[in-house]
Coordinates of N, CA and C in Angstrom, one line a residue:
X199 N 1.0 -1.6 0.0 CA -0.1 -0.1 0.0 C 1.1 1.5 -0.1
X200 N 2.8 1.1 0.4 CA 2.6 2.4 0.5 C 3.6 2.1 -0.5
X201 N 3.7 1.6 -2.0 CA 4.3 2.1 -2.7 C 3.9 3.2 -3.8
X202 N 4.4 3.8 -4.7 CA 4.3 5.1 -5.2 C 2.9 4.9 -6.3
X203 N 3.2 3.6 -6.5 CA 2.3 3.1 -7.8 C 1.3 2.2 -7.2
X204 N 1.5 2.2 -6.0 CA -0.9 1.0 -5.6 C -1.4 2.3 -5.9
X205 N -2.7 1.5 -6.3 CA -3.8 1.6 -6.5 C -4.6 0.7 -5.6
X206 N -5.6 1.1 -5.3 CA -7.2 0.7 -4.7 C -7.9 1.2 -5.1
X207 N -9.0 -0.3 -5.3 CA -10.0 0.0 -6.4 C -11.3 -1.2 -5.8
X208 N -12.5 -0.7 -4.9 CA -13.8 -1.2 -4.6 C -14.6 -2.1 -6.1
X209 N -15.0 -2.4 -6.0 CA -15.5 -3.8 -6.9 C -17.0 -3.6 -6.5
X210 N -17.8 -3.1 -8.0 CA -19.3 -2.5 -7.6 C -19.7 -5.0 -7.6
X211 N -21.0 -4.7 -6.5 CA -22.2 -5.3 -6.4 C -22.5 -6.0 -7.1
X212 N -22.4 -7.0 -8.0 CA -23.7 -7.4 -8.8 C -24.9 -8.8 -8.0
X213 N -24.4 -8.9 -7.4 CA -24.9 -9.9 -6.7 C -26.3 -10.1 -6.0
X214 N -26.7 -8.8 -5.8 CA -27.6 -8.2 -4.5 C -28.0 -8.7 -3.5
X215 N -26.4 -9.5 -3.6 CA -26.5 -9.6 -1.8 C -25.9 -9.0 -0.4
X216 N -25.3 -9.1 0.3 CA -25.2 -8.3 0.9 C -23.2 -8.6 1.0
X217 N -22.1 -7.4 1.4 CA -20.8 -8.2 1.2 C -20.8 -6.7 0.2
X218 N -19.0 -6.8 0.3 CA -18.2 -6.0 -0.3 C -16.8 -6.4 -0.7
X219 N -16.1 -6.2 -2.1 CA -14.7 -6.2 -2.3 C -14.0 -5.4 -2.2
X220 N -12.5 -5.0 -2.4 CA -11.4 -4.0 -2.9 C -10.3 -5.2 -3.3
X221 N -9.9 -4.8 -4.3 CA -8.5 -4.9 -4.4 C -7.0 -4.2 -5.0
X222 N -6.5 -4.1 -4.1 CA -5.3 -4.1 -3.8 C -3.7 -3.6 -4.4
X223 N -3.5 -3.5 -5.5 CA -2.3 -4.2 -5.8 C -1.0 -3.0 -5.9
X224 N 0.3 -3.3 -6.6 CA 1.0 -2.6 -7.0 C 1.9 -3.4 -8.3
X225 N 1.9 -2.7 -9.6 CA 2.8 -3.0 -10.9 C 4.4 -3.1 -9.9
X226 N 4.6 -2.4 -10.1 CA 5.9 -2.7 -9.5 C 6.9 -4.3 -8.8
X227 N 5.9 -4.4 -7.6 CA 6.0 -5.5 -6.6 C 5.2 -6.3 -7.4
X228 N 4.2 -6.8 -8.6 CA 3.6 -7.3 -9.2 C 2.6 -8.0 -7.9
X229 N 1.9 -7.8 -6.7 CA 1.9 -8.4 -5.7 C 0.3 -7.4 -5.6
X230 N -0.4 -8.3 -4.9 CA -2.0 -7.6 -5.0 C -2.6 -8.7 -3.9
X231 N -3.9 -7.8 -3.5 CA -4.2 -7.9 -1.6 C -5.8 -7.8 -1.9
X232 N -6.8 -9.2 -2.0 CA -7.8 -8.6 -1.5 C -8.6 -8.6 -0.4
X233 N -9.5 -8.3 -0.3 CA -10.3 -7.8 1.2 C -11.4 -8.5 0.4
X234 N -12.3 -9.1 1.3 CA -13.5 -9.4 1.1 C -14.2 -9.4 2.4
X235 N -15.3 -8.5 2.7 CA -15.7 -8.7 4.0 C -17.6 -8.3 3.9
X236 N -18.2 -8.6 4.9 CA -19.9 -9.1 5.3 C -20.2 -9.9 4.2
X237 N -19.5 -10.9 3.4 CA -19.9 -11.7 2.6 C -21.3 -12.8 3.0
X238 N -21.8 -13.1 2.1 CA -22.9 -14.5 2.3 C -21.6 -15.6 2.3
X239 N -21.6 -17.3 3.2 CA -20.7 -18.5 2.9 C -21.2 -18.5 1.0
X240 N -20.1 -19.2 1.1 CA -20.9 -19.3 -0.6 C -21.3 -21.2 -0.5
X241 N -21.9 -20.9 -1.4 CA -22.7 -22.6 -1.3 C -21.7 -24.0 -1.7
X242 N -22.1 -24.6 -0.6 CA -21.5 -25.5 -0.4 C -21.3 -26.0 -1.3
X243 N -19.4 -26.8 -2.0 CA -18.8 -27.0 -2.2 C -18.1 -25.8 -3.0
X244 N -17.9 -25.0 -2.8 CA -17.8 -24.0 -3.5 C -17.1 -22.9 -3.4
X245 N -16.7 -22.2 -4.1 CA -15.9 -20.6 -3.1 C -15.5 -19.7 -4.1
X246 N -14.9 -18.6 -3.4 CA -15.3 -17.3 -3.5 C -13.3 -17.2 -4.9
X247 N -13.4 -16.8 -6.3 CA -12.7 -16.5 -6.9 C -12.2 -15.4 -7.2
X248 N -11.4 -15.2 -7.5 CA -11.0 -13.4 -8.5 C -10.3 -13.8 -9.5
X249 N -10.7 -13.0 -10.4 CA -10.0 -13.0 -11.9 C -9.1 -11.8 -12.1
X250 N -7.6 -12.0 -12.5 CA -7.4 -10.5 -13.4 C -7.5 -10.2 -14.6
X251 N -8.7 -9.1 -14.8 CA -8.8 -8.8 -16.4 C -7.7 -8.4 -17.0
X252 N -6.9 -8.9 -18.4 CA -6.2 -7.3 -18.8 C -7.4 -7.4 -20.9
X253 N -7.0 -6.8 -21.2 CA -7.3 -7.1 -22.4 C -7.2 -8.2 -23.3
X254 N -6.3 -8.4 -23.2 CA -5.8 -10.3 -24.0 C -6.1 -11.3 -22.9
X255 N -6.3 -11.0 -22.0 CA -6.9 -12.7 -21.5 C -7.8 -12.2 -19.5
X256 N -7.8 -13.5 -19.4 CA -8.8 -13.3 -17.8 C -7.8 -14.2 -17.2
X257 N -6.9 -14.1 -15.8 CA -6.5 -14.9 -15.1 C -6.5 -15.2 -13.8
X258 N -7.7 -16.5 -13.6 CA -7.5 -17.2 -11.7 C -6.8 -17.0 -11.7
X259 N -7.3 -16.3 -10.7 CA -6.0 -16.2 -9.7 C -6.1 -17.0 -8.8
X260 N -7.5 -17.9 -8.7 CA -6.7 -19.2 -6.9 C -7.5 -18.7 -6.0
X261 N -7.9 -17.2 -5.8 CA -8.1 -17.2 -4.5 C -9.6 -18.1 -3.6
X262 N -9.6 -18.9 -3.9 CA -10.6 -19.7 -3.0 C -11.0 -19.5 -1.7
X263 N -12.0 -18.9 -1.4 CA -12.0 -18.7 0.0 C -13.8 -19.1 0.4
X264 N -14.1 -20.0 0.6 CA -15.6 -20.0 1.5 C -16.0 -18.6 1.8
X265 N -15.8 -17.5 2.5 CA -16.3 -16.9 3.3 C -17.1 -17.1 4.4
X266 N -16.8 -18.7 4.8 CA -17.6 -18.9 5.9 C -17.5 -17.9 7.4
X267 N -16.1 -16.6 7.4 CA -17.2 -16.1 8.0 C -17.4 -14.5 8.0
X268 N -17.7 -14.5 7.2 CA -17.6 -13.7 6.1 C -17.1 -13.3 5.4
X269 N -15.6 -13.2 5.5 CA -14.6 -12.3 4.8 C -13.0 -13.1 4.1
X270 N -13.0 -11.9 3.4 CA -11.7 -13.2 2.9 C -10.9 -12.6 2.9
X271 N -9.7 -12.4 2.7 CA -8.6 -11.7 3.3 C -7.2 -12.7 2.8
X272 N -6.4 -12.4 1.0 CA -5.6 -12.8 0.8 C -4.4 -12.3 0.2
X273 N -3.6 -12.1 0.0 CA -2.3 -11.8 -0.9 C -1.5 -12.5 -1.8
X274 N -2.0 -11.8 -2.9 CA -1.6 -12.8 -4.4 C -0.3 -11.9 -5.2
X275 N 0.2 -13.0 -5.8 CA 1.0 -11.9 -7.3 C 0.2 -11.9 -8.3
X276 N 0.0 -11.2 -9.0 CA -0.1 -10.3 -10.0 C 0.7 -9.8 -10.6
X277 N 0.4 -11.0 -12.2 CA 1.3 -11.1 -12.5 C 1.0 -10.4 -14.1
X278 N 0.4 -9.7 -14.2 CA 0.2 -8.2 -15.6 C -0.6 -7.3 -14.9
X279 N -1.0 -5.8 -15.5 CA -1.8 -4.8 -15.4 C -2.8 -5.1 -15.3
X280 N -4.2 -5.0 -14.8 CA -4.9 -5.5 -15.1 C -5.9 -4.3 -15.7
X281 N -6.9 -4.5 -16.6 CA -7.6 -3.4 -16.5 C -9.2 -3.4 -16.2
X282 N -9.4 -4.7 -15.7 CA -10.6 -4.7 -14.5 C -10.3 -6.1 -14.1
X283 N -10.5 -6.6 -12.7 CA -10.8 -7.4 -12.1 C -12.4 -8.0 -11.6
X284 N -12.2 -8.7 -11.2 CA -14.0 -10.0 -11.3 C -13.6 -10.0 -10.3
X285 N -15.0 -11.0 -9.5 CA -15.2 -12.7 -8.3 C -16.1 -13.5 -9.4
X286 N -15.8 -14.4 -9.4 CA -16.9 -15.1 -9.5 C -17.2 -16.6 -8.0
X287 N -18.1 -17.4 -8.2 CA -18.2 -18.3 -7.8 C -17.9 -19.7 -8.0
X288 N -17.3 -20.7 -8.0 CA -16.9 -21.9 -8.3 C -16.2 -22.9 -7.5
X289 N -16.2 -24.1 -8.4 CA -16.1 -25.4 -7.6 C -14.7 -25.0 -6.3
X290 N -14.6 -24.7 -5.8 CA -13.8 -25.2 -4.7 C -12.3 -25.3 -4.9
X291 N -12.3 -26.3 -5.4 CA -11.0 -26.1 -6.0 C -10.1 -25.6 -7.1
X292 N -11.0 -25.1 -8.0 CA -10.4 -24.0 -8.0 C -10.8 -23.9 -9.1
X293 N -10.9 -23.7 -10.5 CA -10.8 -23.4 -12.2 C -10.5 -22.2 -12.5
X294 N -9.6 -22.9 -13.9 CA -8.4 -22.0 -14.5 C -9.3 -21.3 -15.7
X295 N -10.4 -21.4 -15.9 CA -11.7 -20.7 -17.1 C -12.7 -20.7 -16.0
X296 N -13.3 -19.4 -16.0 CA -14.6 -19.5 -14.7 C -15.9 -19.4 -15.9
X297 N -16.5 -20.4 -14.8 CA -18.1 -20.5 -15.3 C -18.4 -20.7 -15.0
X298 N -18.6 -19.5 -13.2 CA -19.8 -18.6 -12.5 C -19.9 -17.4 -13.1
X299 N -21.1 -17.2 -13.0 CA -21.6 -15.6 -13.4 C -20.9 -14.7 -12.7
X300 N -20.0 -13.4 -12.9 CA -19.7 -12.7 -13.0 C -20.0 -11.6 -11.1
X301 N -20.0 -12.0 -9.5 CA -20.7 -11.3 -9.0 C -20.6 -9.8 -8.8
X302 N -19.0 -9.6 -8.9 CA -18.3 -8.5 -8.3 C -17.1 -7.9 -9.8
X303 N -17.3 -6.8 -10.2 CA -16.9 -6.7 -11.7 C -15.8 -4.8 -10.7
X304 N -14.9 -4.6 -11.5 CA -14.4 -3.2 -11.2 C -13.5 -3.0 -12.6
X305 N -13.7 -2.3 -13.5 CA -12.6 -1.7 -14.6 C -11.8 -0.2 -13.3
X306 N -10.6 -0.8 -14.3 CA -9.5 -0.4 -13.6 C -9.5 1.4 -14.7

Protein backbone atom coordinates (compact mmCIF):
# COMPACT_ATOMS: atom_id res chain seq x y z
CA UNK A 1 0.00 0.00 0.00
CA UNK A 2 2.96 2.30 0.50
CA UNK A 3 4.29 1.76 -3.03
CA UNK A 4 4.15 4.92 -5.17
CA UNK A 5 2.24 3.01 -7.87
CA UNK A 6 -0.25 1.29 -5.53
CA UNK A 7 -3.91 1.40 -6.48
CA UNK A 8 -7.04 0.42 -4.57
CA UNK A 9 -10.39 -0.23 -6.18
CA UNK A 10 -13.81 -1.25 -4.86
CA UNK A 11 -15.65 -3.81 -6.93
CA UNK A 12 -19.29 -3.21 -7.85
CA UNK A 13 -21.64 -5.73 -6.26
CA UNK A 14 -23.80 -7.37 -8.95
CA UNK A 15 -24.90 -10.20 -6.67
CA UNK A 16 -27.84 -8.52 -4.98
CA UNK A 17 -26.55 -9.73 -1.59
CA UNK A 18 -24.56 -8.15 1.21
CA UNK A 19 -20.81 -7.91 1.11
CA UNK A 20 -18.03 -6.02 -0.59
CA UNK A 21 -14.65 -6.62 -2.21
CA UNK A 22 -11.66 -4.34 -2.67
CA UNK A 23 -8.39 -5.07 -4.47
CA UNK A 24 -5.15 -3.22 -3.79
CA UNK A 25 -2.17 -3.83 -6.08
CA UNK A 26 1.23 -2.63 -7.16
CA UNK A 27 2.52 -3.30 -10.66
CA UNK A 28 6.09 -2.62 -9.48
CA UNK A 29 5.82 -5.34 -6.82
CA UNK A 30 3.66 -7.63 -8.96
CA UNK A 31 1.43 -8.21 -5.93
CA UNK A 32 -2.18 -7.65 -4.96
CA UNK A 33 -4.31 -7.95 -1.84
CA UNK A 34 -7.95 -9.03 -1.95
CA UNK A 35 -10.21 -7.87 0.88
CA UNK A 36 -13.78 -9.14 1.11
CA UNK A 37 -16.06 -8.21 4.00
CA UNK A 38 -19.55 -9.11 5.23
CA UNK A 39 -19.96 -11.75 2.53
CA UNK A 40 -22.50 -14.53 2.53
CA UNK A 41 -20.93 -17.99 2.67
CA UNK A 42 -20.38 -19.52 -0.76
CA UNK A 43 -22.72 -22.42 -1.56
CA UNK A 44 -21.59 -25.85 -0.38
CA UNK A 45 -18.69 -27.16 -2.49
CA UNK A 46 -17.97 -23.71 -3.94
CA UNK A 47 -15.76 -20.72 -3.14
CA UNK A 48 -15.03 -17.16 -4.25
CA UNK A 49 -12.43 -16.81 -7.03
CA UNK A 50 -10.68 -13.63 -8.17
CA UNK A 51 -9.94 -12.88 -11.84
CA UNK A 52 -7.34 -10.44 -13.14
CA UNK A 53 -8.56 -9.23 -16.53
CA UNK A 54 -6.36 -7.72 -19.25
CA UNK A 55 -7.31 -6.85 -22.85
CA UNK A 56 -5.88 -10.22 -23.91
CA UNK A 57 -6.80 -12.59 -21.10
CA UNK A 58 -8.75 -13.41 -17.94
CA UNK A 59 -6.36 -14.89 -15.39
CA UNK A 60 -7.57 -17.10 -12.55
CA UNK A 61 -5.94 -15.84 -9.37
CA UNK A 62 -7.03 -18.98 -7.47
CA UNK A 63 -8.04 -17.00 -4.42
CA UNK A 64 -10.44 -19.55 -3.10
CA UNK A 65 -12.22 -18.92 0.15
CA UNK A 66 -15.74 -19.94 1.10
CA UNK A 67 -16.08 -16.80 3.30
CA UNK A 68 -17.50 -18.96 6.06
CA UNK A 69 -16.77 -16.16 8.55
CA UNK A 70 -17.93 -13.45 6.13
CA UNK A 71 -14.41 -12.21 5.35
CA UNK A 72 -11.79 -12.97 2.71
CA UNK A 73 -8.24 -11.61 3.04
CA UNK A 74 -5.60 -12.88 0.63
CA UNK A 75 -2.26 -11.67 -0.71
CA UNK A 76 -1.34 -12.94 -4.18
CA UNK A 77 0.89 -12.44 -7.20
CA UNK A 78 -0.42 -10.07 -9.87
CA UNK A 79 1.49 -11.02 -13.05
CA UNK A 80 0.03 -8.32 -15.32
CA UNK A 81 -1.41 -4.82 -15.23
CA UNK A 82 -5.20 -5.28 -14.95
CA UNK A 83 -7.88 -3.48 -16.90
CA UNK A 84 -10.48 -5.04 -14.59
CA UNK A 85 -10.90 -7.30 -11.56
CA UNK A 86 -13.81 -9.71 -11.14
CA UNK A 87 -15.13 -12.24 -8.61
CA UNK A 88 -17.08 -15.38 -9.46
CA UNK A 89 -18.23 -18.34 -7.39
CA UNK A 90 -16.52 -21.49 -8.65
CA UNK A 91 -16.02 -25.10 -7.56
CA UNK A 92 -13.97 -25.07 -4.36
CA UNK A 93 -10.99 -26.67 -6.15
CA UNK A 94 -10.79 -23.66 -8.48
CA UNK A 95 -10.97 -23.43 -12.22
CA UNK A 96 -8.64 -21.95 -14.86
CA UNK A 97 -11.64 -20.63 -16.85
CA UNK A 98 -14.59 -18.89 -15.22
CA UNK A 99 -17.75 -20.97 -15.14
CA UNK A 100 -19.75 -18.86 -12.70
CA UNK A 101 -21.52 -15.57 -13.23
CA UNK A 102 -19.51 -12.44 -12.41
CA UNK A 103 -20.89 -11.23 -9.09
CA UNK A 104 -18.40 -8.40 -8.36
CA UNK A 105 -16.47 -6.37 -10.96
CA UNK A 106 -14.47 -3.18 -11.32
CA UNK A 107 -12.84 -1.64 -14.35
CA UNK A 108 -9.49 -0.01 -13.69
